[in-house]
PDB file of C-alpha atoms in Angstrom:
ATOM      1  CA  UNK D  12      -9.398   1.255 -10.589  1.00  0.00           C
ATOM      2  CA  UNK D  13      -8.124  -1.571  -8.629  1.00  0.00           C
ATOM      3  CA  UNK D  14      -4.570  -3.212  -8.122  1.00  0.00           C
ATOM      4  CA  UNK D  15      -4.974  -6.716  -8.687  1.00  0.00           C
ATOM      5  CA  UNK D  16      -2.522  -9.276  -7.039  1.00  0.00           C
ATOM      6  CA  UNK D  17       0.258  -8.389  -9.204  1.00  0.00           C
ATOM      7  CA  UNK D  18       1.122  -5.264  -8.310  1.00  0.00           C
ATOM      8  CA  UNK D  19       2.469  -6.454  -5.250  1.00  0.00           C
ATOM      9  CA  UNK D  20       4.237  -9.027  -6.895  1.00  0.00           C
ATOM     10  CA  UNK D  21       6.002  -6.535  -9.265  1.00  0.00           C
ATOM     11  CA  UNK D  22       6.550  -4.341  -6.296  1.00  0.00           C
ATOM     12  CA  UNK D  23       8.807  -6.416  -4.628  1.00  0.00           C
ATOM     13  CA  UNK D  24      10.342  -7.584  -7.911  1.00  0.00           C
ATOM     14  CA  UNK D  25      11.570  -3.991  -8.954  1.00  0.00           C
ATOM     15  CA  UNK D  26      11.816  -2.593  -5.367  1.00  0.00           C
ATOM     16  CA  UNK D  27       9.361   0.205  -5.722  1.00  0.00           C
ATOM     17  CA  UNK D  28       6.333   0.531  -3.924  1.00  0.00           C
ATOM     18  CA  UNK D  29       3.568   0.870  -6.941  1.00  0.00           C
ATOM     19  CA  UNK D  30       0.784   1.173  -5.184  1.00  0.00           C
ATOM     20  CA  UNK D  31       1.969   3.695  -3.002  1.00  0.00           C
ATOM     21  CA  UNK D  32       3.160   5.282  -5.836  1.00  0.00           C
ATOM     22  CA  UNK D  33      -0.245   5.680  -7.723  1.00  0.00           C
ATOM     23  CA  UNK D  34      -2.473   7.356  -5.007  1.00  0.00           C
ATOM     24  CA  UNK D  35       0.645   9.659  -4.793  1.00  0.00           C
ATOM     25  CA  UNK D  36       0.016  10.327  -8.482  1.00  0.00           C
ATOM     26  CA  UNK D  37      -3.970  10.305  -8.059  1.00  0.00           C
ATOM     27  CA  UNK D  38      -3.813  13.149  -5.669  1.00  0.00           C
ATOM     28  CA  UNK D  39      -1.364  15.268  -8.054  1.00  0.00           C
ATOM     29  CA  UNK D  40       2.532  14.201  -6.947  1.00  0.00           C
ATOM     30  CA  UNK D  41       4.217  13.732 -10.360  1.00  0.00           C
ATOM     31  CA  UNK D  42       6.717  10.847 -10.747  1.00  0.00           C
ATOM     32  CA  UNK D  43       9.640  13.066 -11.119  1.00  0.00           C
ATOM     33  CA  UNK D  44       9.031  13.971  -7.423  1.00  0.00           C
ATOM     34  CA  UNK D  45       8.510  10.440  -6.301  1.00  0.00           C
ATOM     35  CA  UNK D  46      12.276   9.907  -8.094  1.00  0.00           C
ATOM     36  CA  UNK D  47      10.916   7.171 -10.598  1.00  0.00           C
ATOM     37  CA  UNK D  48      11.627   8.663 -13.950  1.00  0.00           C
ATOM     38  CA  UNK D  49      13.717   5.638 -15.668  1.00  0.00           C
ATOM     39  CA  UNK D  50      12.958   2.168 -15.922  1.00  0.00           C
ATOM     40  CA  UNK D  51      13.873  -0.158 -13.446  1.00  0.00           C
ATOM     41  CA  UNK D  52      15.868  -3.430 -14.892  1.00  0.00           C
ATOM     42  CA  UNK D  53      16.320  -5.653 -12.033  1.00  0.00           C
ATOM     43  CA  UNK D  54      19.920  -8.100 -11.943  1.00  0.00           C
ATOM     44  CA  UNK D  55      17.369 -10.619 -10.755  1.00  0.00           C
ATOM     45  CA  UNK D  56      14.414 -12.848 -12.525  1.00  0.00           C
ATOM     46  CA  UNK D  57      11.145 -13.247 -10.467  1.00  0.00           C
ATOM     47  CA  UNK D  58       8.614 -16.066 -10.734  1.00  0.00           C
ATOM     48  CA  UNK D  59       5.079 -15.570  -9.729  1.00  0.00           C
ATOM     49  CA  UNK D  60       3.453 -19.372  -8.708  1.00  0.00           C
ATOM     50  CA  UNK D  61       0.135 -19.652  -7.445  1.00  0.00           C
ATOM     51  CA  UNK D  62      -0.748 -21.959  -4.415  1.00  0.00           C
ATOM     52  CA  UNK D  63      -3.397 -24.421  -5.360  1.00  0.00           C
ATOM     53  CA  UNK D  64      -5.705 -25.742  -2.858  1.00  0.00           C
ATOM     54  CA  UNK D  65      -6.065 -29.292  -4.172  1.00  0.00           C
ATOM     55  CA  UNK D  66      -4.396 -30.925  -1.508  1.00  0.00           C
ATOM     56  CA  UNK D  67      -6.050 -28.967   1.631  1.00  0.00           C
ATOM     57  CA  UNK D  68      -9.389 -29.397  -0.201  1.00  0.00           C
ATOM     58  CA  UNK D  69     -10.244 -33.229  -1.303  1.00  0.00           C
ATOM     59  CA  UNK D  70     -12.660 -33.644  -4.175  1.00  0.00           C
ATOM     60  CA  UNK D  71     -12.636 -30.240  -5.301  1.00  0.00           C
ATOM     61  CA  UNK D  72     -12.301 -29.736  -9.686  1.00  0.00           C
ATOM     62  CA  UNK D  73      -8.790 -30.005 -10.312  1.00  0.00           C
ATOM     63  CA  UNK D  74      -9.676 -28.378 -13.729  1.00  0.00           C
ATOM     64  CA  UNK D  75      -8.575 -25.260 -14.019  1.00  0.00           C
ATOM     65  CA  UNK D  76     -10.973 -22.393 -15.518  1.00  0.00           C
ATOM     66  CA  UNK D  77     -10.741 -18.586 -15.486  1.00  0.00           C
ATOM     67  CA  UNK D  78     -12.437 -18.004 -12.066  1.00  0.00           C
ATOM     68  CA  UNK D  79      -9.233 -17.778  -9.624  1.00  0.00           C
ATOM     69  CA  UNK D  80      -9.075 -20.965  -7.382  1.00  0.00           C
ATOM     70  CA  UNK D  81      -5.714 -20.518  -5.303  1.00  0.00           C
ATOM     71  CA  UNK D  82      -5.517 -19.850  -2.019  1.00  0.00           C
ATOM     72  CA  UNK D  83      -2.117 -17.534  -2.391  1.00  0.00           C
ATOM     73  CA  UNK D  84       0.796 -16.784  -4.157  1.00  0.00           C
ATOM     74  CA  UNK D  85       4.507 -16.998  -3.653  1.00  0.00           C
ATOM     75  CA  UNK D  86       7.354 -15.914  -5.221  1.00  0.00           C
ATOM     76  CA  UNK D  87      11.074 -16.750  -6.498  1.00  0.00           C
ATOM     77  CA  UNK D  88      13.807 -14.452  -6.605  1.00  0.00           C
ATOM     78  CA  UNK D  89      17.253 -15.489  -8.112  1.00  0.00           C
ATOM     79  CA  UNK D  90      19.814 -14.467 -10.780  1.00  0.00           C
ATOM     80  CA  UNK D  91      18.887 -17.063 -12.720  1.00  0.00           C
ATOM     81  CA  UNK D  92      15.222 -18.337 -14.052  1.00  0.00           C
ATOM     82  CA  UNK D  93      15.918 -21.831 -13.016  1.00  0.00           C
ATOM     83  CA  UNK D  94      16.873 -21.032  -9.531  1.00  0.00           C
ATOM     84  CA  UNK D  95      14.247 -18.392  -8.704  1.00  0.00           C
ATOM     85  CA  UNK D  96      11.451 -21.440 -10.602  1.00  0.00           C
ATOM     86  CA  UNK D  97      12.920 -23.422  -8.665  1.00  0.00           C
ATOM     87  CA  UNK D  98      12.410 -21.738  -4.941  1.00  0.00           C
ATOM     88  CA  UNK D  99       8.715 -20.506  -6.245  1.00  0.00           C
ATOM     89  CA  UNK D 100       7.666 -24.096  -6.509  1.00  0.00           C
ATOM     90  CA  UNK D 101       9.701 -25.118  -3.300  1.00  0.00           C
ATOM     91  CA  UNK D 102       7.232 -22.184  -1.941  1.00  0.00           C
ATOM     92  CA  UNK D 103       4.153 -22.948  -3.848  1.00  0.00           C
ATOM     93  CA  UNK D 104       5.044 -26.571  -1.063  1.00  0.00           C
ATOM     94  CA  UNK D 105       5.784 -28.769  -4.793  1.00  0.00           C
ATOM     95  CA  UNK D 106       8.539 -31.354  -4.257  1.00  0.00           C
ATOM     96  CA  UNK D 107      10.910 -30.951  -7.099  1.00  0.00           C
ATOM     97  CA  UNK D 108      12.001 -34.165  -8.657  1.00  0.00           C
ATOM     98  CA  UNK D 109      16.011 -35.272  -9.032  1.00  0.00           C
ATOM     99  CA  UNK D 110      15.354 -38.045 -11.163  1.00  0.00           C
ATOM    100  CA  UNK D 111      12.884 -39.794 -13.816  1.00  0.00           C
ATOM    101  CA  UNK D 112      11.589 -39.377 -17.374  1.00  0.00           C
ATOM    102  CA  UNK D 113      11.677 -35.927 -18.842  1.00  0.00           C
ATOM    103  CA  UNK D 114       8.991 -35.453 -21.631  1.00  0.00           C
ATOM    104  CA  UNK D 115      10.141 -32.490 -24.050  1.00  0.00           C
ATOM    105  CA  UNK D 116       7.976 -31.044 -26.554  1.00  0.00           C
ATOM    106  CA  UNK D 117       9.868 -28.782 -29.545  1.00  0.00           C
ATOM    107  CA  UNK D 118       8.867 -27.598 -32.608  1.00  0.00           C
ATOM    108  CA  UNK D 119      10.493 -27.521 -35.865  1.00  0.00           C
ATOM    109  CA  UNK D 120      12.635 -24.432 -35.379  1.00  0.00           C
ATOM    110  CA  UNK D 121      13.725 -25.340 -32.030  1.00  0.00           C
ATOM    111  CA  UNK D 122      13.988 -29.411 -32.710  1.00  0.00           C
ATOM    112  CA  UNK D 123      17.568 -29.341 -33.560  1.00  0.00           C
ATOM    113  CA  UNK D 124      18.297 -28.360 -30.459  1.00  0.00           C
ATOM    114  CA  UNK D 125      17.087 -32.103 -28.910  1.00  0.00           C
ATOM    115  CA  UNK D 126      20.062 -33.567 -28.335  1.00  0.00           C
ATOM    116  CA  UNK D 127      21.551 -30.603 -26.214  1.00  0.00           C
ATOM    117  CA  UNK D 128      19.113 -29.994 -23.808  1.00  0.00           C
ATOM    118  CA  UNK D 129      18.505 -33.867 -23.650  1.00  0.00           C
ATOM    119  CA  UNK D 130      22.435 -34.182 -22.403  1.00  0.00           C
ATOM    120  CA  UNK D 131      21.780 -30.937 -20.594  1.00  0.00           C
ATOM    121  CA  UNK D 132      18.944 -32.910 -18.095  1.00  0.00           C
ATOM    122  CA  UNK D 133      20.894 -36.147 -18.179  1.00  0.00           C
ATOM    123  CA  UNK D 134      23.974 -34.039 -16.266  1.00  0.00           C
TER     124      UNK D 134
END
């Protein structure tokens, strides 16, 4: 088995060291005496963003496909989505823009809804 880049990521999001954790429990610790028994609901949101190398490398495919072309990741921590999405694109090194057209996509159930989160980016 391997832990793939997320572990670390979720790691740091609930404040327990997972990895750690799992060659304790290979080699026959139990998790009641590592102290994780319950689940861990963080006051926080985390975002995940992965650092593209488009810029560093001219004339590579911008295309994306399933073979894994960043060159890191960073993260976002805040008590709100939109702050922690936010600082993981400030991260990721993506300016984030203050001003100019908005291009929202709903679908039926949600399209109701238009003219609230249209005044909501206008403020």
């Amino acid at each position: 088995p391997r832990a793939s880049r997320t572990v670390p990521f979720v790691s740091k999001a609930i404040g327990h060291p997972l990895a750690k954790y799992a060659s304790l429990i290979m080699s026959g610790v139990t998790l009641p005496e590592l102290g994780f028994t319950k689940e861990v609901i963080p006051k926080h949101v985390s975002v995940k963003e992965a650092v593209l190398p488009f810029e560093k490398f001219q004339g590579c495919d911008i295309l994306l496909g399933p073979e894994m072309r960043s060159t890191g990741e960073v993260m976002g921590i805040d008590y709100e989505f939109s702050g922690a999405f936010a600082k993981a694109q400030i991260a990721a090194g993506q300016i984030l823009p203050v001003s100019g057209t908005v291009f929202v996509s709903l679908n039926d159930l949600t399209k109701r809804h238009l003219a609230e989160i249209g005044r909501g980016f206008r403020e």
